[in-house]
Coordinates of C-alpha atoms in Angstrom, one line a residue:
M1 CA 0.0 0.0 0.0
M2 CA 1.1 3.5 -0.5
N3 CA 1.6 5.3 2.8
S4 CA -1.4 7.1 4.1
N5 CA 0.3 10.5 3.5
K6 CA 0.4 10.1 -0.2
S7 CA -2.5 12.5 -0.7
K8 CA -0.6 15.2 1.1
L9 CA 2.2 15.1 -1.5
L10 CA 0.2 17.4 -3.7
V11 CA 1.0 20.2 -1.3
F12 CA 4.6 20.0 -2.6
L13 CA 3.6 20.0 -6.3
C14 CA 4.8 23.5 -7.3
I15 CA 6.2 23.9 -10.7
A16 CA 8.8 26.6 -10.1
F17 CA 9.8 27.1 -13.7
I18 CA 6.5 28.5 -14.9
S19 CA 4.7 31.7 -14.1
F20 CA 1.5 30.0 -13.0
I21 CA 1.1 26.7 -11.1
I22 CA -1.8 24.2 -11.2
L23 CA -3.7 23.2 -8.0
T24 CA -6.5 20.7 -8.1
D25 CA -9.0 19.7 -5.4
R26 CA -8.2 16.0 -5.8
V27 CA -10.3 13.2 -4.2
E28 CA -8.4 11.0 -1.7
A29 CA -8.3 7.3 -1.2
R30 CA -6.0 5.4 1.1
P31 CA -6.2 2.1 2.9
L32 CA -5.3 2.3 6.5
D33 CA -1.8 1.0 7.5
Y34 CA -0.5 -2.3 6.1
N35 CA -2.8 -5.0 7.6
G36 CA -5.5 -5.4 5.0
G37 CA -8.1 -3.6 7.1
V38 CA -11.2 -1.6 6.1
M39 CA -12.8 1.4 7.6
N40 CA -15.7 3.8 7.4
E41 CA -16.6 6.8 9.6
Y42 CA -17.6 4.5 12.4
T43 CA -15.6 1.3 12.5
Y44 CA -12.3 -0.3 11.4
E45 CA -11.9 -4.1 10.9
E46 CA -8.9 -6.3 10.2
V47 CA -8.0 -10.0 10.6
F48 CA -5.1 -11.3 12.7
F49 CA -3.4 -14.6 11.7
L50 CA -0.6 -15.2 14.2
E51 CA -2.8 -17.4 16.4
S52 CA -3.6 -20.9 15.2
Y53 CA -6.9 -19.6 13.9
P54 CA -7.9 -16.2 12.4
I55 CA -9.3 -13.5 14.7
T56 CA -11.3 -10.5 13.4
F57 CA -10.7 -7.3 15.4
S58 CA -12.7 -4.1 15.2
G59 CA -12.6 -0.7 16.7
K60 CA -12.0 3.0 15.8
P61 CA -8.4 4.0 15.4
V62 CA -7.0 7.5 15.8
V63 CA -4.9 8.8 12.9
T64 CA -2.9 12.0 12.9
E65 CA -0.6 13.6 10.3
R66 CA 2.0 16.3 10.5
I67 CA 3.8 17.9 7.6
A68 CA 7.1 19.7 7.9
K69 CA 8.9 20.8 4.7
D70 CA 9.7 17.6 2.8
K71 CA 8.8 15.1 5.6
I72 CA 5.4 13.8 6.7
T73 CA 4.9 12.0 10.0
T74 CA 1.8 9.8 10.4
T75 CA 0.7 8.3 13.7
Y76 CA -1.8 5.4 14.0
R77 CA -3.3 4.3 17.4
F78 CA -5.3 1.1 17.3
N79 CA -7.2 -0.2 20.3
L80 CA -9.3 -3.1 18.9
T81 CA -11.3 -6.0 20.3
S82 CA -12.8 -9.2 18.9
K83 CA -16.4 -10.4 19.6
S84 CA -15.0 -13.1 21.9
G85 CA -12.9 -10.6 23.9
D86 CA -9.4 -10.8 22.4
K87 CA -7.6 -7.5 22.5
L88 CA -5.1 -5.8 20.1
V89 CA -3.2 -2.6 20.9
R90 CA -1.0 -1.1 18.2
N91 CA 0.8 2.3 18.1
V92 CA 2.8 3.2 15.0
V93 CA 4.6 6.3 13.8
Y94 CA 5.8 6.4 10.2
E95 CA 8.1 9.0 8.7
T96 CA 7.9 9.7 4.9
A97 CA 10.7 11.6 3.2
L98 CA 9.7 13.3 -0.1
D99 CA 11.8 14.1 -3.1
N100 CA 9.9 16.4 -5.4
R101 CA 11.4 16.3 -8.9
T102 CA 9.7 19.3 -10.6
D103 CA 11.9 18.8 -13.7
K104 CA 10.2 15.5 -14.2
G105 CA 6.8 16.3 -12.8
Q106 CA 7.1 13.5 -10.3
T107 CA 7.6 12.9 -6.6
T108 CA 9.2 9.9 -5.0
S109 CA 8.8 9.0 -1.3
Q110 CA 10.6 6.7 1.2
T111 CA 8.6 5.6 4.3
T112 CA 10.3 4.1 7.4
V113 CA 9.1 3.3 10.9
K114 CA 10.0 5.8 13.6
S115 CA 8.3 3.7 16.4
Y116 CA 6.1 0.7 16.5
T117 CA 4.6 -1.2 19.4
E118 CA 2.0 -4.0 19.2
K119 CA 0.5 -6.4 21.7
V120 CA -2.3 -8.9 21.2
T121 CA -3.8 -10.8 24.1
T122 CA -6.2 -13.7 23.3
T123 CA -8.9 -15.2 25.4
T124 CA -6.7 -18.3 25.8
N125 CA -4.2 -16.0 27.6
T126 CA -1.7 -16.1 24.8
I127 CA 0.2 -12.9 24.4
F128 CA 1.9 -11.8 21.1
T129 CA 4.3 -8.9 21.6
L130 CA 6.2 -7.2 18.8
D131 CA 9.9 -7.4 19.5
D132 CA 11.4 -5.9 16.3
I133 CA 10.4 -4.5 12.9
Q134 CA 12.4 -3.7 9.8
F135 CA 10.3 -1.8 7.3
T136 CA 10.7 0.1 4.0
H137 CA 8.1 1.4 1.5
S138 CA 8.9 3.5 -1.5
T139 CA 6.6 5.1 -4.1
V140 CA 6.7 7.2 -7.2
I141 CA 3.9 9.6 -8.2
D142 CA 3.5 10.9 -11.7
H143 CA 1.8 14.3 -11.6
R144 CA -0.4 14.9 -14.7
A145 CA -2.8 17.7 -15.4
A146 CA -5.9 15.5 -15.3
S147 CA -4.8 12.9 -12.7
D148 CA -1.9 11.7 -10.5
F149 CA -0.8 8.1 -11.0
Y150 CA 1.4 6.3 -8.5
S151 CA 2.9 2.9 -7.7
G152 CA 4.8 1.6 -4.7
D153 CA 6.6 -1.4 -3.2
L154 CA 7.2 -2.5 0.4
I155 CA 9.3 -5.0 2.2
A156 CA 9.1 -5.7 6.0
T157 CA 10.0 -8.2 8.6
K158 CA 8.3 -8.3 12.0
R159 CA 9.4 -10.4 14.9
Y160 CA 7.0 -11.4 17.8
I161 CA 7.6 -13.0 21.1
V162 CA 4.7 -15.3 22.2
T163 CA 4.1 -16.0 25.8
R164 CA 1.5 -18.3 27.5
P165 CA 1.4 -17.3 31.2
S166 CA -1.4 -19.8 31.9
I167 CA 0.8 -22.7 31.0
P168 CA 3.4 -23.5 33.7
L169 CA 7.0 -23.6 32.4
A170 CA 5.9 -22.9 28.8
A171 CA 8.8 -21.7 26.8
D172 CA 8.4 -18.4 24.9
E173 CA 8.0 -18.8 21.1
L174 CA 9.4 -16.7 18.4
I175 CA 7.2 -15.9 15.3
T176 CA 8.7 -14.1 12.3
V177 CA 6.5 -12.4 9.7
H178 CA 8.0 -11.6 6.3
M179 CA 5.9 -9.1 4.2
T180 CA 6.2 -8.2 0.6
G181 CA 3.7 -6.0 -1.2
R182 CA 2.9 -3.4 -3.8
N183 CA 0.3 -0.7 -4.3
V184 CA -1.1 1.2 -7.3
G185 CA -3.4 4.2 -7.4
Y186 CA -4.6 7.4 -8.9
E187 CA -6.1 10.7 -7.7
N188 CA -8.1 13.3 -9.6
F189 CA -11.0 15.6 -9.1
W190 CA -13.5 12.9 -10.1
G191 CA -12.2 10.0 -8.2
A192 CA -9.4 8.2 -6.4
T193 CA -8.5 4.6 -5.9
E194 CA -5.6 2.9 -4.1
T195 CA -5.3 -0.9 -4.2
Q196 CA -2.8 -2.7 -2.0
I197 CA -1.7 -6.4 -2.2
I198 CA 0.5 -7.8 0.5
D199 CA 1.8 -11.4 1.0
Y200 CA 2.6 -12.5 4.6
E201 CA 4.8 -15.5 5.4
I202 CA 4.3 -16.3 9.1
I203 CA 7.0 -18.6 10.5
G204 CA 6.6 -20.3 13.9
N205 CA 7.1 -23.5 15.8
N206 CA 4.2 -25.2 14.0
G207 CA 5.5 -24.4 10.5
T208 CA 4.6 -21.6 8.1
T209 CA 1.3 -19.9 7.6
L210 CA 0.7 -18.1 4.3
V211 CA -1.6 -15.1 4.0
T212 CA -2.4 -12.7 1.2
S213 CA -4.4 -9.5 1.8
K214 CA -5.9 -7.5 -1.1
V215 CA -7.5 -4.2 -0.1
S216 CA -8.8 -1.3 -2.1
D217 CA -10.0 2.1 -1.0
S218 CA -12.0 4.0 -3.6
T219 CA -13.8 7.4 -3.8
T220 CA -15.9 8.4 -6.8
K221 CA -17.9 11.4 -7.8
K222 CA -20.9 10.7 -10.0
L223 CA -22.8 13.4 -11.9
E224 CA -26.5 12.5 -12.0
Y225 CA -29.6 14.3 -13.2
R226 CA -32.5 15.0 -10.9
Q227 CA -35.9 15.7 -12.3
H228 CA -37.8 18.6 -10.8
D229 CA -41.4 17.3 -10.4
P230 CA -43.5 20.4 -10.1
T231 CA -44.7 21.6 -13.5
L232 CA -45.2 25.2 -12.5
S233 CA -41.5 26.0 -12.1
S234 CA -38.7 28.0 -13.8
F235 CA -36.7 24.8 -14.4
T236 CA -37.4 21.1 -15.1
G237 CA -34.4 19.6 -13.4
G238 CA -30.7 19.8 -12.6
H239 CA -27.5 17.9 -11.9
I240 CA -26.1 16.7 -8.6
I241 CA -22.7 15.4 -7.6
I242 CA -22.8 12.3 -5.5
V243 CA -19.6 11.3 -3.7
N244 CA -19.3 7.6 -2.7
S245 CA -16.4 6.1 -0.8
D246 CA -15.9 2.5 0.3
M247 CA -13.2 0.0 1.2
V248 CA -13.2 -3.7 0.2
S249 CA -10.7 -6.3 1.4
K250 CA -10.1 -10.0 0.8
Y251 CA -7.8 -12.2 2.9
T252 CA -6.8 -15.7 1.7
Y253 CA -4.9 -17.9 4.2
S254 CA -3.4 -21.4 4.7
Y255 CA -2.4 -23.1 7.9
P256 CA -0.7 -26.2 6.6
Y257 CA 0.1 -27.6 10.1
Y258 CA -3.6 -27.4 11.1
L259 CA -4.8 -28.4 7.7
R260 CA -6.9 -25.2 7.7
N261 CA -7.4 -22.7 4.9
G262 CA -10.0 -20.3 3.7
S263 CA -10.8 -16.6 3.1
F264 CA -12.4 -13.5 4.6
D265 CA -14.2 -10.7 2.8
L266 CA -14.5 -7.4 4.5
S267 CA -16.1 -4.2 3.3
K268 CA -17.1 -0.8 4.7
Q269 CA -19.0 2.0 3.0
N270 CA -19.1 5.7 4.1
T271 CA -22.3 7.8 4.0
P272 CA -22.5 9.5 0.6
T273 CA -22.3 13.3 0.3
L274 CA -24.3 15.4 -2.1
Q275 CA -23.7 18.7 -4.0
R276 CA -26.4 20.4 -6.1
L277 CA -25.2 22.3 -9.2
V278 CA -26.3 25.3 -11.1
V279 CA -29.1 24.7 -13.6
P280 CA -28.4 25.5 -17.3
K281 CA -31.1 27.3 -19.2
F282 CA -30.0 27.3 -22.8
L283 CA -32.9 27.8 -25.2
D284 CA -31.3 26.2 -28.3
L285 CA -30.8 22.7 -27.0
T286 CA -34.3 21.3 -27.0
N287 CA -34.1 17.8 -28.5
H288 CA -30.5 18.3 -29.4
W289 CA -28.4 15.0 -29.4
A290 CA -25.7 16.6 -27.2
K291 CA -28.0 18.3 -24.8
D292 CA -27.2 16.1 -21.8
S293 CA -23.4 16.4 -22.3
I294 CA -23.6 20.2 -22.7
E295 CA -25.8 20.7 -19.6
K296 CA -23.5 18.4 -17.5
L297 CA -20.4 20.4 -18.5
Y298 CA -22.2 23.7 -17.9
S299 CA -23.3 22.5 -14.4
I300 CA -19.7 21.8 -13.3
G301 CA -18.4 25.1 -14.7
V302 CA -16.6 23.9 -17.8
F303 CA -18.7 26.4 -19.8
D304 CA -19.6 29.7 -18.2
D305 CA -21.6 31.2 -21.0
S306 CA -24.0 33.9 -19.7
S307 CA -26.0 33.8 -23.0
V308 CA -29.3 31.9 -23.2
K309 CA -28.0 30.2 -26.4
F310 CA -25.1 27.7 -26.4
M311 CA -24.9 27.6 -30.3
P312 CA -24.1 23.9 -30.5
G313 CA -23.5 24.0 -34.2
E314 CA -20.9 26.7 -34.1
I315 CA -17.2 25.7 -34.3
M316 CA -15.3 25.1 -31.1
T317 CA -12.2 27.3 -30.8
R318 CA -8.7 26.3 -29.6
Y319 CA -9.1 28.8 -26.8
D320 CA -12.4 27.6 -25.4
F321 CA -11.5 23.9 -25.6
T322 CA -8.2 24.3 -23.8
I323 CA -9.9 26.1 -20.9
G324 CA -12.7 23.6 -20.9
V325 CA -10.3 20.7 -20.5
L326 CA -8.6 22.2 -17.5
K327 CA -11.9 23.2 -15.9
A328 CA -13.3 19.7 -16.5
V329 CA -10.7 18.3 -14.1
D330 CA -11.3 21.2 -11.7
T331 CA -7.9 22.7 -12.3
R332 CA -7.4 26.0 -10.5
V333 CA -4.7 28.3 -11.6
T334 CA -2.9 30.5 -9.1
E335 CA 0.1 32.8 -9.1
S336 CA 3.3 31.1 -8.1
T337 CA 4.8 32.2 -4.8
T338 CA 8.2 30.8 -5.8
K339 CA 8.8 33.0 -8.8
K340 CA 7.6 36.5 -9.7
T341 CA 4.5 36.2 -12.0
S342 CA 5.2 37.4 -15.5
T343 CA 3.1 40.4 -16.6
K344 CA 3.9 39.7 -20.3
S345 CA 1.9 37.1 -22.3
I346 CA 3.8 34.2 -23.8
F347 CA 1.8 34.8 -27.0
K348 CA 1.2 38.0 -29.0
D349 CA -2.4 37.1 -29.7
V350 CA -3.5 36.3 -26.2
S351 CA -3.5 39.1 -23.7
A352 CA -2.2 38.4 -20.2
K353 CA -5.2 40.3 -18.9
D354 CA -7.6 37.9 -20.6
K355 CA -9.7 36.0 -17.9
G356 CA -8.6 32.7 -19.4
Y357 CA -5.0 33.5 -20.0
M358 CA -3.6 31.7 -17.0
Y359 CA -5.3 28.5 -18.2
I360 CA -3.7 28.9 -21.6
E361 CA -0.2 29.5 -20.2
S362 CA -0.5 26.6 -17.8
A363 CA -1.7 24.3 -20.5
V364 CA 1.2 25.2 -22.7
N365 CA 3.8 25.0 -20.0
Q366 CA 2.5 21.5 -19.1
G367 CA 2.8 20.4 -22.7
I368 CA -1.0 19.9 -23.0
I369 CA -1.2 22.1 -26.1
N370 CA 1.3 24.0 -28.2
G371 CA 1.2 27.4 -30.0
F372 CA 1.1 27.4 -33.8
T373 CA 4.4 29.3 -33.5
A374 CA 6.5 30.4 -30.6
E375 CA 4.7 33.7 -30.7
L376 CA 1.1 32.8 -31.8
F377 CA -1.5 30.6 -30.1
K378 CA -4.3 31.4 -32.6
P379 CA -7.0 31.2 -29.9
D380 CA -9.9 31.8 -32.3
D381 CA -8.9 29.1 -34.8
P382 CA -11.2 26.1 -35.2
L383 CA -10.3 23.1 -33.2
T384 CA -9.6 20.0 -35.3
R385 CA -10.2 16.4 -34.2
A386 CA -6.5 15.7 -34.2
Q387 CA -5.8 18.6 -31.9
A388 CA -8.6 17.6 -29.5
A389 CA -7.3 14.0 -29.3
A390 CA -3.8 15.3 -28.5
V391 CA -5.0 17.7 -25.9
L392 CA -7.1 15.1 -24.0
V393 CA -4.5 12.4 -24.1
R394 CA -1.7 14.7 -23.1
A395 CA -3.8 15.9 -20.1
L396 CA -3.9 12.3 -19.0
G397 CA -0.2 11.9 -19.6
M398 CA -0.9 8.8 -21.6
E399 CA 0.5 9.6 -25.1
G400 CA 3.4 7.2 -24.4
R401 CA 0.9 4.3 -24.0
A402 CA 0.7 3.8 -27.7
P403 CA 2.8 1.0 -29.1
A404 CA 5.9 1.9 -31.2
S405 CA 4.0 1.0 -34.4
A406 CA 0.6 2.4 -33.3
Y407 CA -2.1 1.6 -35.8
S408 CA -5.3 3.4 -34.8
K409 CA -7.7 1.0 -36.6
F410 CA -9.3 4.0 -38.4
A411 CA -9.8 3.6 -42.1
D412 CA -7.9 6.9 -42.7
D413 CA -5.1 6.1 -40.3
R414 CA -2.4 7.2 -42.8
S415 CA -3.9 10.7 -43.0
I416 CA -3.6 11.3 -39.3
P417 CA -0.6 13.7 -38.7
A418 CA 2.4 12.0 -37.1
W419 CA 2.2 14.3 -34.1
A420 CA -1.3 13.2 -33.3
R421 CA -1.2 9.5 -34.3
N422 CA -0.3 8.2 -30.8
S423 CA -3.0 10.4 -29.2
A424 CA -5.6 9.2 -31.8
Y425 CA -4.7 5.6 -31.0
V426 CA -4.9 6.1 -27.2
A427 CA -8.0 8.2 -27.3
N428 CA -9.8 5.6 -29.4
E429 CA -8.7 2.7 -27.1
L430 CA -9.9 4.6 -24.0
G431 CA -13.3 5.3 -25.7
I432 CA -12.9 9.1 -25.6
I433 CA -12.9 9.5 -29.4
H434 CA -14.8 7.4 -32.0
G435 CA -14.7 7.3 -35.8
D436 CA -17.6 8.1 -38.1
A437 CA -19.9 5.5 -39.7
N438 CA -17.2 4.6 -42.2
R439 CA -14.5 4.2 -39.4
R440 CA -12.7 7.4 -40.4
F441 CA -11.0 9.6 -37.9
N442 CA -11.2 12.8 -40.0
A443 CA -8.1 14.3 -38.4
Q444 CA -8.5 17.8 -40.0
Q445 CA -12.3 18.1 -39.5
H446 CA -13.3 21.0 -37.3
L447 CA -15.3 20.1 -34.2
T448 CA -18.6 21.8 -33.4
R449 CA -19.3 23.0 -29.9
A450 CA -21.7 20.0 -29.5
E451 CA -19.1 17.5 -30.8
A452 CA -16.4 18.9 -28.5
S453 CA -18.8 18.8 -25.6
A454 CA -19.6 15.1 -26.2
M455 CA -15.9 14.4 -26.4
L456 CA -15.2 16.3 -23.1
Q457 CA -18.0 14.4 -21.4
R458 CA -16.5 11.0 -22.4
F459 CA -13.2 12.3 -21.0
V460 CA -14.9 13.0 -17.7
D461 CA -16.6 9.6 -17.8
F462 CA -13.2 8.0 -18.2
L463 CA -12.0 9.8 -15.0
E464 CA -15.2 8.9 -13.2
D465 CA -15.5 5.2 -14.0
D466 CA -12.8 3.6 -16.1
L467 CA -9.9 4.4 -13.9
Q468 CA -11.7 2.9 -10.8
K469 CA -12.5 -0.3 -12.7
N470 CA -8.9 -0.6 -13.8
Y471 CA -7.2 0.2 -10.5
R472 CA -9.6 -1.8 -8.3
D473 CA -11.8 -4.3 -10.2
D474 CA -9.1 -5.4 -12.6
V475 CA -6.3 -5.6 -10.0
L476 CA -8.4 -7.5 -7.5
N477 CA -9.9 -9.7 -10.3
L478 CA -13.4 -8.6 -9.3
N479 CA -14.6 -8.7 -13.0

């Protein structure tokens, strides 16, 4: 699992070499500690396997975090009990050192244990006391405009002394637990998922017990429409954001000595939260095929047109689409505090005083879109399908996912510009861009505002749904 401080790493994402930096209200997801447990706002549960049979513990832990420069300190305090009266007390302090590589757009972290105490007392009066722990966990986070992606690995060894006071002259036993694991995850405005898989090898006097825990914490934002039932009203309905979060865990275990094996499934769900959004009132969308996509994007602030007409058949400009992509992932642009903000525009045809200028500069500096020349952005030029594909895939940071000899499966693949071919391939594979009825990509075709809206909506759907399925369901084999 990635350490629980991972979500705090975004505090350190400041791109010092550009005039404006990107800040995003990212959703968080993070399994608790490294024991396969699940938690909601009321209860935490985990399964303990050092005894000759599994014990399920529950309770409500206390978690605190402290950030100081490039170090995060996280403290866990567990005071858990089982239904039969067994007790688990665990106090842990982790320290995470951060190395923010702004030149790479990445952050690496190294987590170690500062202090760790643990004591488990069973109803049979067997006491398991942690004697020593060796622990290391390292992660890498790739910061992209639309989402952060990360991966980590951990290795640990824990040694317990087992005493049985109720058995006269019973010798103490030594149990050693070897842990190896990995975690993967992503975070963006529309969702976050972290999945952790850890293998435990528990070695004691009665042989070796094997345990695997697979746990995933996931938070998603869903954009749904709510009908307004009264007929005598100024509007017929509107959209709402529903935030759901849950944890699922599966333990599989084998006690060869006792000829016992099996599995446990745990899950906890938090109470959803709701946010009503503004109601669009465009008069030119009645029965329009893209009405739903346009109104969704307007509700979340991608479009801020004050007019009562959206003009879906008009051409989408490079300027509006670029700003729309950044707003779709809730990117906020603020002046950098590490370098004096430039008062001069990077382009001659976009004023630094323009209300959307900061989005344009940030998008260019992040490599999401390029100017036509070093001096001209051409903000009012029509947006082509090739340009749209490139912008969306670069925002995800996935242009490198295309194979070396990428063939997009479009009938007119050879007419796709070389600079857009990888993006066209990836966008099609992700379901963000489709071909026409004749399987043509039509790279140079200009997008209407309706077509661009539908494309942006599929981009948001990918961030909402597809990433969660890939990072949780696919990794945990839930499909």
